[in-house]
CSV table of C-alpha atoms in Angstrom, one decimal:
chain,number,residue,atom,x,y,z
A,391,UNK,CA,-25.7,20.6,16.4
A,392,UNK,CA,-27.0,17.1,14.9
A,393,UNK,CA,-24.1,14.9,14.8
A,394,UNK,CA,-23.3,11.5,12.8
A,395,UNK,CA,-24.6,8.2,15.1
A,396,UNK,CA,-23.3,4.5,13.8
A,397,UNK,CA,-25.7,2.5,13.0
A,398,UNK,CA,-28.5,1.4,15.4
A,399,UNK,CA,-30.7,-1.6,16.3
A,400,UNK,CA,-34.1,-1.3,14.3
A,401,UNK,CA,-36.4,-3.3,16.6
A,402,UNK,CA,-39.4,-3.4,13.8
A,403,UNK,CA,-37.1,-6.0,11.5
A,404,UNK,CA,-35.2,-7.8,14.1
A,405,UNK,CA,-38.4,-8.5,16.0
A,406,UNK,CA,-40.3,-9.8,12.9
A,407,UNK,CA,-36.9,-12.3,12.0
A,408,UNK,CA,-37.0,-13.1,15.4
A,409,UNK,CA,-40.6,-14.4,15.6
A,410,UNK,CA,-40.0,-16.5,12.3
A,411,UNK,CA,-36.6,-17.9,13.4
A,412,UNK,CA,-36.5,-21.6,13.5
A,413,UNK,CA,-39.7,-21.9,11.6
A,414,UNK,CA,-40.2,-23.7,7.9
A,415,UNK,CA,-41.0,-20.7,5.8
A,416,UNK,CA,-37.5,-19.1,4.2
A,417,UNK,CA,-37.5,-15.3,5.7
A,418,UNK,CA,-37.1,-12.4,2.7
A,419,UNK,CA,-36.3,-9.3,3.6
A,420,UNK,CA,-37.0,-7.0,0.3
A,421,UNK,CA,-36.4,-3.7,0.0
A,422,UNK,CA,-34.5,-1.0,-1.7
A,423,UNK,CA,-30.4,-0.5,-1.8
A,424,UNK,CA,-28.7,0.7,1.4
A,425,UNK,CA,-31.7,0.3,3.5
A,426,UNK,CA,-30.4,-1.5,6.0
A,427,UNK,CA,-31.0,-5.2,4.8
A,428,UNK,CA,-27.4,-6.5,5.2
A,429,UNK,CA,-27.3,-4.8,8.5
A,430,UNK,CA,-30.5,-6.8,9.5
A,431,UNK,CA,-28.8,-9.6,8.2
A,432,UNK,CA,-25.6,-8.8,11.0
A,433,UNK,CA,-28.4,-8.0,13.7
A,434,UNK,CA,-29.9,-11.6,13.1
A,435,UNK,CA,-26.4,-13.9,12.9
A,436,UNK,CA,-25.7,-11.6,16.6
A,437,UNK,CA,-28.5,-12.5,17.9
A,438,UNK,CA,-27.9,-16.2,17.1
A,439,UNK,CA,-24.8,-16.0,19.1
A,440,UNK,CA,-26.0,-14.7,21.9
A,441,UNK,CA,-28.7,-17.4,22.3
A,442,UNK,CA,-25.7,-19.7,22.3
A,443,UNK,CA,-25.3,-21.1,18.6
A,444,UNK,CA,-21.8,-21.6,17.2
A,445,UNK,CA,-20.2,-19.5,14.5
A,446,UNK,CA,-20.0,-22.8,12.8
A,447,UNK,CA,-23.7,-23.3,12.3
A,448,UNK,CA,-23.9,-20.0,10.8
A,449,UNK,CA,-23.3,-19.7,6.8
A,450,UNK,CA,-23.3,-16.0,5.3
A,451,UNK,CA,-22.8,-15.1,1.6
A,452,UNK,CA,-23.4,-11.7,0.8
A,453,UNK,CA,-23.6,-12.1,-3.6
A,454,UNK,CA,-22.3,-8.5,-3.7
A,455,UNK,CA,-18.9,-10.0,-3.0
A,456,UNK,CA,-15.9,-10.5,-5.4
A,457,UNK,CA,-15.6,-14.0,-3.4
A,458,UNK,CA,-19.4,-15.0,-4.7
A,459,UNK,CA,-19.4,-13.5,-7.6
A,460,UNK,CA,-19.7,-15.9,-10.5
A,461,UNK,CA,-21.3,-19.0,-8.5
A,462,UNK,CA,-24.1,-20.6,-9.5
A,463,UNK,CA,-27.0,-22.5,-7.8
A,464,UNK,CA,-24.8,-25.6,-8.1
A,465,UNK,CA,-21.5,-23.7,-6.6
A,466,UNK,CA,-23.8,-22.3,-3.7
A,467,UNK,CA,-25.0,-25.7,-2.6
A,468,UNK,CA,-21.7,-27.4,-3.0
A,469,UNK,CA,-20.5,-24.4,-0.9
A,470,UNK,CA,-23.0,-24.8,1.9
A,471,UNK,CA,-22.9,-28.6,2.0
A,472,UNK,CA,-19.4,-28.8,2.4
A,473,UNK,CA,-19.9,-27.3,5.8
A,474,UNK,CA,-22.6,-28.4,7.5
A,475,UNK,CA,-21.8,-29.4,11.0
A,476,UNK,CA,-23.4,-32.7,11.3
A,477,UNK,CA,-26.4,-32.9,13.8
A,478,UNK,CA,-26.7,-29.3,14.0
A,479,UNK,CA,-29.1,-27.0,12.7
A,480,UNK,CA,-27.4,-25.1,9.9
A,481,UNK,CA,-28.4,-21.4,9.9
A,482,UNK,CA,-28.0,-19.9,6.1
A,483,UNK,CA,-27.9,-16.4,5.0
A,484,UNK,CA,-28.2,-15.4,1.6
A,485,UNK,CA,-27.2,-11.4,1.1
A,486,UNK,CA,-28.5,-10.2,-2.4
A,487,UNK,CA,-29.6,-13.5,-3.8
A,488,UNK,CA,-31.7,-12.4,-6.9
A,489,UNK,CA,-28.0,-12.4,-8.6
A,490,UNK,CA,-27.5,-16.2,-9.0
A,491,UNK,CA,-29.7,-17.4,-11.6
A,492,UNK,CA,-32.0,-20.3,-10.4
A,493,UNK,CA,-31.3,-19.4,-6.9
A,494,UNK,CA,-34.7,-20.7,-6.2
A,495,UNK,CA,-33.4,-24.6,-7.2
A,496,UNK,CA,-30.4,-24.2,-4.4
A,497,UNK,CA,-32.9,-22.7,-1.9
A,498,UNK,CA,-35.5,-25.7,-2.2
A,499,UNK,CA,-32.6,-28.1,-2.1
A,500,UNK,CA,-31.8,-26.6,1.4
A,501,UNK,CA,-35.2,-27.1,2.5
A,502,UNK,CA,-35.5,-30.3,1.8
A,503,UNK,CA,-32.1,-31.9,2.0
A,504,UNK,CA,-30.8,-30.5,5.2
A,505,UNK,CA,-31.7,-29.1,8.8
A,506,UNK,CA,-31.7,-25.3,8.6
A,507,UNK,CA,-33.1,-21.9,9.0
A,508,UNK,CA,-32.6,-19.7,5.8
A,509,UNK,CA,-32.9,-16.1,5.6
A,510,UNK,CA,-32.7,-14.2,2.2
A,511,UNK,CA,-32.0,-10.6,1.0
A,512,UNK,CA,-33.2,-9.1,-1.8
A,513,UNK,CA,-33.4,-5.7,-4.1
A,514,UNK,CA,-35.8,-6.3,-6.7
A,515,UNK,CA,-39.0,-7.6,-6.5
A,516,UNK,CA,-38.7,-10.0,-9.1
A,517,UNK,CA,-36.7,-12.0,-6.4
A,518,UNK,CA,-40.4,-12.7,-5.2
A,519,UNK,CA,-42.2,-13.2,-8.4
A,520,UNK,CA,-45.2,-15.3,-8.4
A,521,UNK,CA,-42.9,-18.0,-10.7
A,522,UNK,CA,-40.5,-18.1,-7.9
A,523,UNK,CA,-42.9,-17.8,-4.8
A,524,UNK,CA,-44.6,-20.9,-6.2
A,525,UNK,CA,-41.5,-22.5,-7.3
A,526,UNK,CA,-41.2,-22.6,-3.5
A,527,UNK,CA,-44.5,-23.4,-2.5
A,528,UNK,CA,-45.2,-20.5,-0.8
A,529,UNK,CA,-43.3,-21.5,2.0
A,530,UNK,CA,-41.5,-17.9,2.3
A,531,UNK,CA,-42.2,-14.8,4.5
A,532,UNK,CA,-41.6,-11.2,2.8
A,533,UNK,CA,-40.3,-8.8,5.6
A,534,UNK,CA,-40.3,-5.4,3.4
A,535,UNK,CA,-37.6,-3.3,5.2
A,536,UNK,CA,-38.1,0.5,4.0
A,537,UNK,CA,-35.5,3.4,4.7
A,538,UNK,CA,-35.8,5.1,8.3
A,539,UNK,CA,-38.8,6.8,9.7
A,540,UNK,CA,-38.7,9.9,11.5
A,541,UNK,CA,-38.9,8.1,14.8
A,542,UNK,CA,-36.1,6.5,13.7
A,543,UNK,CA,-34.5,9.2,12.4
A,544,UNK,CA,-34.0,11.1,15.7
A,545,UNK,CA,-33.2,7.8,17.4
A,546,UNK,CA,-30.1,7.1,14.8
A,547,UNK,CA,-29.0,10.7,16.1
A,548,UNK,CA,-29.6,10.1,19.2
A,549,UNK,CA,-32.1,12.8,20.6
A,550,UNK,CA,-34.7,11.9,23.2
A,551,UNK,CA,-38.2,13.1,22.6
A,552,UNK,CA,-39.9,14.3,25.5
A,553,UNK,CA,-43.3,15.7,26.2
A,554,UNK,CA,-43.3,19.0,28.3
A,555,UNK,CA,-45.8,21.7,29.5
A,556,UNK,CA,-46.6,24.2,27.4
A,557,UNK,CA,-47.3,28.0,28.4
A,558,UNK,CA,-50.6,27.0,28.2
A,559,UNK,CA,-51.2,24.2,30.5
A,560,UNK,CA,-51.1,21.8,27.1
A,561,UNK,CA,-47.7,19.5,26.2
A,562,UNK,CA,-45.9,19.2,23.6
A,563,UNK,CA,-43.1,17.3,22.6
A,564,UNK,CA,-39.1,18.3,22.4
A,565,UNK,CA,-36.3,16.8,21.4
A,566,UNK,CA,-33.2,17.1,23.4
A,567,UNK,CA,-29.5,15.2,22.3
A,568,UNK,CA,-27.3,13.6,24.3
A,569,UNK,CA,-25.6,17.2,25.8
A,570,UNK,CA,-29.4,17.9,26.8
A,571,UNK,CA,-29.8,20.6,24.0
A,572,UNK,CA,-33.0,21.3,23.3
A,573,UNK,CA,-34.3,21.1,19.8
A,574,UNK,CA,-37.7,22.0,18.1
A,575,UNK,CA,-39.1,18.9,16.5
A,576,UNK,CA,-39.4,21.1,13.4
A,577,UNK,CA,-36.0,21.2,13.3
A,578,UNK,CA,-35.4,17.4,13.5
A,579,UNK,CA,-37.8,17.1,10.5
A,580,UNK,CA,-36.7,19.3,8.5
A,581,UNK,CA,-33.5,17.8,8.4
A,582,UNK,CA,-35.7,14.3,7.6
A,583,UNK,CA,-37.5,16.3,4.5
A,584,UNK,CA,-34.2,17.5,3.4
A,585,UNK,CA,-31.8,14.3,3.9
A,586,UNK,CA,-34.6,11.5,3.8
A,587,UNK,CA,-34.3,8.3,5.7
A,588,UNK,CA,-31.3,6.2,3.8
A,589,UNK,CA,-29.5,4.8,7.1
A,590,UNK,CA,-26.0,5.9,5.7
A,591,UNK,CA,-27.0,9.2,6.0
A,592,UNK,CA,-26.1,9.1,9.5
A,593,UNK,CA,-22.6,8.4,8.8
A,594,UNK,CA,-22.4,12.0,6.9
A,595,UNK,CA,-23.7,14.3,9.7
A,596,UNK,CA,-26.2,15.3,7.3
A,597,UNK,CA,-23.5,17.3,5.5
A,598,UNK,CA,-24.7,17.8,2.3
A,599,UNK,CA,-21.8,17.1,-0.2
A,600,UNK,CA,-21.5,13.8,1.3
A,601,UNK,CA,-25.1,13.0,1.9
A,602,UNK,CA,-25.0,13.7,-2.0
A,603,UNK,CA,-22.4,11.5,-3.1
A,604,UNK,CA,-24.1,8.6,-0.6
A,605,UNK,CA,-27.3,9.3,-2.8
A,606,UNK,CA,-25.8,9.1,-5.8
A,607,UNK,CA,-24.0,5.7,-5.0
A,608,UNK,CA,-27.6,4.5,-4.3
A,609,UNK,CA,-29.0,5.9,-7.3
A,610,UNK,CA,-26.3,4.6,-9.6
A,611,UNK,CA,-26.4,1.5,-7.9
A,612,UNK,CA,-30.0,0.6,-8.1
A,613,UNK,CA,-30.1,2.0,-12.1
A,614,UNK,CA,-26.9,0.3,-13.2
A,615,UNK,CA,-27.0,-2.4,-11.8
A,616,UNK,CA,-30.4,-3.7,-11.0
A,617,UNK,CA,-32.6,-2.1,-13.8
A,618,UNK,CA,-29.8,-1.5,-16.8
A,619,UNK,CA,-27.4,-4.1,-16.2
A,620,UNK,CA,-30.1,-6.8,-15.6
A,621,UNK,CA,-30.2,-10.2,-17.5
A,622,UNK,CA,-32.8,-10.4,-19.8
A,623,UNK,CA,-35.8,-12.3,-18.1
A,624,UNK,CA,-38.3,-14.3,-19.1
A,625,UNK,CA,-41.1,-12.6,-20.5
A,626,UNK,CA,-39.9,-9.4,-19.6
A,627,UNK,CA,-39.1,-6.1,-21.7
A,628,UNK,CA,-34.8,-5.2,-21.7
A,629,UNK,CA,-34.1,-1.9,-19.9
A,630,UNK,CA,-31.8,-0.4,-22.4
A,631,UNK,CA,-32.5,3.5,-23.2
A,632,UNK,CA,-30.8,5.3,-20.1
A,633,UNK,CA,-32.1,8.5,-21.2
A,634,UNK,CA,-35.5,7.5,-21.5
A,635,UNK,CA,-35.2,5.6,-17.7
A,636,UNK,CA,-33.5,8.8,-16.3
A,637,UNK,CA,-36.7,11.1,-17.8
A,638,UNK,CA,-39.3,8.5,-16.4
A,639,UNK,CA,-37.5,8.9,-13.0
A,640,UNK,CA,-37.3,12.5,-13.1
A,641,UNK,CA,-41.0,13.1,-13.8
A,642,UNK,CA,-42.4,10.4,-11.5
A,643,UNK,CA,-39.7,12.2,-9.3
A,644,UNK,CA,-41.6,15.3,-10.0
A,645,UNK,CA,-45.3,14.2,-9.4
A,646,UNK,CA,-45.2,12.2,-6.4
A,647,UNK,CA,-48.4,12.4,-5.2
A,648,UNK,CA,-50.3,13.4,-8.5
A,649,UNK,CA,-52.6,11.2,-10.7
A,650,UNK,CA,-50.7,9.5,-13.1
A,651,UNK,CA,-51.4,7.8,-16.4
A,652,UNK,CA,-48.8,5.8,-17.8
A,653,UNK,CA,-49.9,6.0,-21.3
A,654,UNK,CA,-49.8,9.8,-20.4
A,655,UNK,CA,-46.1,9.9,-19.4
A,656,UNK,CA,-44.6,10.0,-23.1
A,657,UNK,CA,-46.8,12.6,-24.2
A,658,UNK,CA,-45.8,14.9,-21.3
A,659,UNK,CA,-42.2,14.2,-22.2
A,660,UNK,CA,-42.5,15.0,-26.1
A,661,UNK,CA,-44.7,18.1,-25.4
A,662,UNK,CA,-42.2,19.3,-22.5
A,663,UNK,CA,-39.6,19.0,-24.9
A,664,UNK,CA,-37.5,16.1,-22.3
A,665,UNK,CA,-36.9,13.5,-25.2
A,666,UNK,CA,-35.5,15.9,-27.4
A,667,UNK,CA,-32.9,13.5,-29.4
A,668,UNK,CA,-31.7,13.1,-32.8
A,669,UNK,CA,-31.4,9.4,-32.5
A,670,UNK,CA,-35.3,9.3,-31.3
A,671,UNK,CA,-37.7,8.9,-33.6
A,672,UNK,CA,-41.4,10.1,-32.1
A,673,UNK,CA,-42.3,9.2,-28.3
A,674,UNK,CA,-41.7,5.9,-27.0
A,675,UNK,CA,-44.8,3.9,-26.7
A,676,UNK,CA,-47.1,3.3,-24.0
A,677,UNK,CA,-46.1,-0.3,-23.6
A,678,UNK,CA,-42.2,0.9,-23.5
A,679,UNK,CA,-43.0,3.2,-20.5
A,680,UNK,CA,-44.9,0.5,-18.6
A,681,UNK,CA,-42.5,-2.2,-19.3
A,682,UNK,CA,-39.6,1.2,-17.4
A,683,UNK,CA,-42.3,1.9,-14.9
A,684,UNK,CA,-42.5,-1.6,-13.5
A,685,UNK,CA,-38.2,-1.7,-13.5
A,686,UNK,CA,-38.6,1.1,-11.4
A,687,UNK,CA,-41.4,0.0,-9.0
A,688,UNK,CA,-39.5,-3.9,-9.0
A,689,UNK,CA,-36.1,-2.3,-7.8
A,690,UNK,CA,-38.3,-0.5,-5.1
A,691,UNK,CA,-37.3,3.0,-6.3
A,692,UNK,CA,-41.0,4.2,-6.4
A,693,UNK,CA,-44.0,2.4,-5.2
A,694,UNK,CA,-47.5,2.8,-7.1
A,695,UNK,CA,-50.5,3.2,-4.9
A,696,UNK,CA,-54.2,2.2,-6.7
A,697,UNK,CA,-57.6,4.2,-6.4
A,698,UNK,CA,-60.6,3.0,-4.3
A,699,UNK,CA,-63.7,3.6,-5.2
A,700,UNK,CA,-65.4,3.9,-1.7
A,701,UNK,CA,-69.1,3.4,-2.7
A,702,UNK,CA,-68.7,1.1,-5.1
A,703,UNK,CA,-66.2,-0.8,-2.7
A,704,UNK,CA,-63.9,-2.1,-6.0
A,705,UNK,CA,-60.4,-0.7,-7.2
A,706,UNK,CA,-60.1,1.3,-10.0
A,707,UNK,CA,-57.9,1.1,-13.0
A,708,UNK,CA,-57.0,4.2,-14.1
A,709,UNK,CA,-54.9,7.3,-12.5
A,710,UNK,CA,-53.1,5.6,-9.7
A,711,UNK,CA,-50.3,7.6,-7.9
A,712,UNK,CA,-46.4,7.1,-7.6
A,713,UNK,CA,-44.5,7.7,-4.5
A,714,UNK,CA,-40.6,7.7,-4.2
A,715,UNK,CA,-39.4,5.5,-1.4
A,716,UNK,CA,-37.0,8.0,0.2
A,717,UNK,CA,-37.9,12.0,0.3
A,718,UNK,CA,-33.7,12.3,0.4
A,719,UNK,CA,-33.3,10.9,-3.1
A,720,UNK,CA,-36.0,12.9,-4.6
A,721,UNK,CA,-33.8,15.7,-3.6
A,722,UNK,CA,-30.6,14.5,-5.0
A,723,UNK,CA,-32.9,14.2,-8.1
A,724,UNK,CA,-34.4,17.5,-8.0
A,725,UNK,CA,-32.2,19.7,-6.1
A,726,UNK,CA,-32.1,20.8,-2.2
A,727,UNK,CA,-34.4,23.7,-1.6
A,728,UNK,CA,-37.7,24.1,-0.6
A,729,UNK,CA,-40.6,22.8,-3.4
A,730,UNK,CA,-44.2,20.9,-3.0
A,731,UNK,CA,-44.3,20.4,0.6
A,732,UNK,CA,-47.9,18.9,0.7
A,733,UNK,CA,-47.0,16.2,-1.5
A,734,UNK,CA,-43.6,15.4,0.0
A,735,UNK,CA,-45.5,15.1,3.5
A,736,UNK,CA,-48.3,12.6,1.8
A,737,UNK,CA,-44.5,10.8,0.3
A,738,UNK,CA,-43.8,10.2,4.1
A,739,UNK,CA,-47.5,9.5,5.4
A,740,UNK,CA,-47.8,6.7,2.8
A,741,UNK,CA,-44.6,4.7,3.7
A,742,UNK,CA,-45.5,5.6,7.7
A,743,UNK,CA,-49.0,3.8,6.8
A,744,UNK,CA,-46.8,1.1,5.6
A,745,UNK,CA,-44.5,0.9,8.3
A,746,UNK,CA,-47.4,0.1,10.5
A,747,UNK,CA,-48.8,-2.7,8.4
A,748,UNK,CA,-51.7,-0.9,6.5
A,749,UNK,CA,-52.7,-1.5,2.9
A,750,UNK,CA,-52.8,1.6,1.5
A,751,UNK,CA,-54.9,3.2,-1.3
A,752,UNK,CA,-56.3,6.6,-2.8
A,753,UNK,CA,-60.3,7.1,-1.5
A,754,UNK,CA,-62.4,8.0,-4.6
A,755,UNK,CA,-66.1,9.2,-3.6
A,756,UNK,CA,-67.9,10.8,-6.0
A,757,UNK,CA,-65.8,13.6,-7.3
A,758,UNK,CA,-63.6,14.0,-4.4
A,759,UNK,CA,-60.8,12.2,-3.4
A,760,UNK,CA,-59.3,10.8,0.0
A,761,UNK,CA,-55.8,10.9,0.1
A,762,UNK,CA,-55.4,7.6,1.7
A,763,UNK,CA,-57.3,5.0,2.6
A,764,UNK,CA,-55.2,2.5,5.4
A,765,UNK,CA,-56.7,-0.6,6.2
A,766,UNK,CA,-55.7,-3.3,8.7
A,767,UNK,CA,-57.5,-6.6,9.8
A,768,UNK,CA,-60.7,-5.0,10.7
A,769,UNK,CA,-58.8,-1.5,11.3
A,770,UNK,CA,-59.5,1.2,8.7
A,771,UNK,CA,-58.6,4.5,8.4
A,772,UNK,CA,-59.2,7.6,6.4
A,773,UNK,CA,-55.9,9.8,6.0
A,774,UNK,CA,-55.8,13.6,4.7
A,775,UNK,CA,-52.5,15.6,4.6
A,776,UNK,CA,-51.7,18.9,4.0
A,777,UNK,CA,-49.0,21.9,5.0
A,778,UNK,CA,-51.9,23.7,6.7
A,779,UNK,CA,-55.0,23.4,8.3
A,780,UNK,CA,-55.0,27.1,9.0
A,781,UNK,CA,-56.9,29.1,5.6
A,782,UNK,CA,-60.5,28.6,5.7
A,783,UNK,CA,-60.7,27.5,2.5
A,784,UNK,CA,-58.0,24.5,2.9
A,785,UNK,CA,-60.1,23.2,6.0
A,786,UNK,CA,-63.5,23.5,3.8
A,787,UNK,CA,-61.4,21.6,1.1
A,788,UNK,CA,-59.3,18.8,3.4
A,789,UNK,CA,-62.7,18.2,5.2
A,790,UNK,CA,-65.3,17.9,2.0
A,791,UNK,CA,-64.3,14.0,1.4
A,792,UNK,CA,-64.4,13.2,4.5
A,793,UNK,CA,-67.7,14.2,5.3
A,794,UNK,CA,-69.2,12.4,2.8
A,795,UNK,CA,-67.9,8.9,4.3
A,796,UNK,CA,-71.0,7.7,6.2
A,797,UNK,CA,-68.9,4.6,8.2
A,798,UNK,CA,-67.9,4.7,11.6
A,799,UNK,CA,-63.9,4.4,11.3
A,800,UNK,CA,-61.8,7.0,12.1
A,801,UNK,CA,-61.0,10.0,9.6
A,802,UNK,CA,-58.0,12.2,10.5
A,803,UNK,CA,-56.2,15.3,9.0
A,804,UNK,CA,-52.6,15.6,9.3
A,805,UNK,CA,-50.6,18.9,9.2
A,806,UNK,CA,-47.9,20.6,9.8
A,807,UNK,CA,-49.9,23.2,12.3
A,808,UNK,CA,-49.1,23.2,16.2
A,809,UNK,CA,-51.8,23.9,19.1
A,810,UNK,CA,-54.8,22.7,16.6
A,811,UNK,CA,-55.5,19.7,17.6
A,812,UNK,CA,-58.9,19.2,17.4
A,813,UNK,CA,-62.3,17.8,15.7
A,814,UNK,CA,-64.4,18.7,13.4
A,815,UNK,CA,-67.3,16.8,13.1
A,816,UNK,CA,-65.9,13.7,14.5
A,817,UNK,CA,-62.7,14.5,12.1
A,818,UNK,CA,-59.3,14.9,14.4
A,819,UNK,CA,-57.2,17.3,12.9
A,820,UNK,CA,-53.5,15.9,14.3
A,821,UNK,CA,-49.5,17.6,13.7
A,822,UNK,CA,-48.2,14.9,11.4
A,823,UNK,CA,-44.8,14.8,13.7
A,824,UNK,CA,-46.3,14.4,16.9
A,825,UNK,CA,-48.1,11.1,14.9
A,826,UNK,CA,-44.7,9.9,13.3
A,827,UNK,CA,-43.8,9.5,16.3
A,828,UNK,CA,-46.6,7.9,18.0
């Protein structure tokens, strides 16, 4: 049985806020609702103490709080300076920040003004617009925290994956919980596709009614609040038809994975019959449905992935891809049961090529496309996923764009399929879960 865990250490973040602690750029952490930033936040201040600093020297506002609510970049340095501890560094953390207007004002005061080390939280990428980044002089790091990955996911429940013999003389791996059951990793993952990553989920004990209403709270937090409720910004388009946001969500919900035009997305909603309203007058225009897009990709909701044109080296402007950043919430969305399994695997290869620092985009060469392209520093990969490497005709079909790349980096297939690890032509064909969990 896979029981609830309380929340864990998630060595990827803690490390990274580690490495930048007591250094000059303000640390971000960005990221969708619930993901775990203000637990970061906790992870960081403990580690503080343990390395000896005083709970004095420590300043937390989390802006989500009735007691911060209605302060202003003035209130928040008056609030700090009043209890600095004089020849001491001053460590300062800021929990959802983008709600103070002019935050950016206090946060440059800080730097300047005072001996400290500031960390910030935030839920919308706006917190990092280009106004604000150079506002601060680019003296800030972005740590983009993402919901958990697989590996994580067993580790929040607390299995141990082990490698064993197989029948055959091969190994494979196992998953075994803290009573030494022994689980199928299929299992484990199946439970990620169904539930997703959101790190609250392992308070539920992936019971579903709960894991539902946890979903919704993230959903309704991250609409409401950070897309609908927003102040009206500079230069920026108002979020104000919750119908026509809830439509947009539901078919970029729906097509993760597919070529999407935006210009496209209100005719497919007219001629679906979706917008059907007596108060609407014709489909909402194609600047509209950008201007609901980018809310959506700002709040970290879905992320938009570009096309590469491999031969001609350049990016390409037209039919991108959307992903959703949790598989879990797509379900909420769309209802629990089994639908489009190739593209919800490519949802969690794209935020696992992420995880591990890659710029990601779609391969275009000639008429055939890559799935993803991953590159790193002087590290590039070429990424195919699919359910099944098993049909004849799917291997002909995964393997076509790959064999048409005439560079020397490594091309890999990823699938669902057990016991066929192997090569074809120089292309490994790999189980996506025993490479989540590399």
């Amino acid at each position: 049985m896979i029981e609830n865990k309380e929340l864990r250490n998630r060595p990827q973040y803690i490390d990274k806020l580690i490495g930048f602690q007591d250094t000059e750029p303000v640390k971000v952490v960005t990221g969708i609702r619930r993901c775990g930033k203000s637990s970061l936040l906790k992870l960081m201040v403990r580690h503080l103490l343990d390395e000896g600093k005083s709970e004095e020297q420590i300043i937390q506002m989390n802006f989500e709080s009735y007691d911060f609510k209605n302060m202003t970049a003035d209130d928040i340095y008056s609030y700090v300076k009043e209890r600095v501890v004089q020849g001491k560094r001053m460590y300062l953390f800021f929990d959802e920040l983008q709600r103070v207007d002019k935050w950016e004002d206090a946060v440059n005061a800080f730097r300047v003004d005072m001996d400290c080390d500031i960390y910030i939280t935030g839920s919308n990428a706006y917190l990092l617009s280009s106004e604000y980044s150079t506002y601060l002089s680019g003296r800030c790091v972005e740590i983009k925290m993402l919901p958990l990955s697989f590996a994580e996911f067993t580790d929040f429940y607390g299995f141990e994956v082990r490698k064993v013999k197989s029948a055959l003389g091969g190994t494979r791996k196992l998953a075994y919980d803290k009573n030494g059951q022994q689980y199928d990793l299929r299992e484990i993952f199946d439970a990620y596709m169904r539930f997703g990553g959101m790190p609250g989920i392992a308070d539920t004990g992936l019971d579903q009614d709960k894991a539902l209403a946890l979903l919704d709270g993230i959903y309704s937090t991250v609409i409401i609040r950070d897309i609908l409720e927003r102040e009206k910004r500079r230069g920026q388009k108002s979020i104000t038809d919750a119908a026509l946001l809830r439509k947009i969500i539901m078919f970029l919900a729906d097509n993760i994975g597919s070529s999407v035009s935006v210009s496209s997305i209100g005719n497919t909603l007219v001629n679906e019959g979706l917008l059907n309203d007596e108060k609407r007058k014709g489909k909402p225009s194609a600047h509209t449905v950008s201007a609901y897009v980018n809310a959506l990709t700002e709040s970290y909701f879905f992320y938009e992935i570009k096309r590469f044109d491999i031969k001609g080296k350049e990016y390409l402007r037209t039919l991108g891809k959307y992903y959703i950043v949790d598989i879990g919430l797509r379900n909420y969305l769309l209802g629990f049961r089994d639908r489009d399994t190739g593209h919800a695997l490519e949802n969690i290869v794209y935020f696992e090529l992420m995880r591990r620092g890659y710029d990601v985009a779609i391969g275009k060469i000639d008429n055939a496309e890559v799935d993803f392209i991953a590159t790193k520093a002087d590290d590039k990969l070429y990424v195919q996923v699919t359910e099944s490497m098993t049909s004849e005709t799917v291997r002909n079909r995964e393997l076509a764009p790959l064999m048409k790349i005439r560079d020397n980096y490594e091309k890999i297939i990823l699938s669902l399929d057990t016991g066929l690890e192997n090569s074809f032509e120089g292309i490994k064909s790999l189980n996506v879960l025993e490479w989540l969990l590399k």
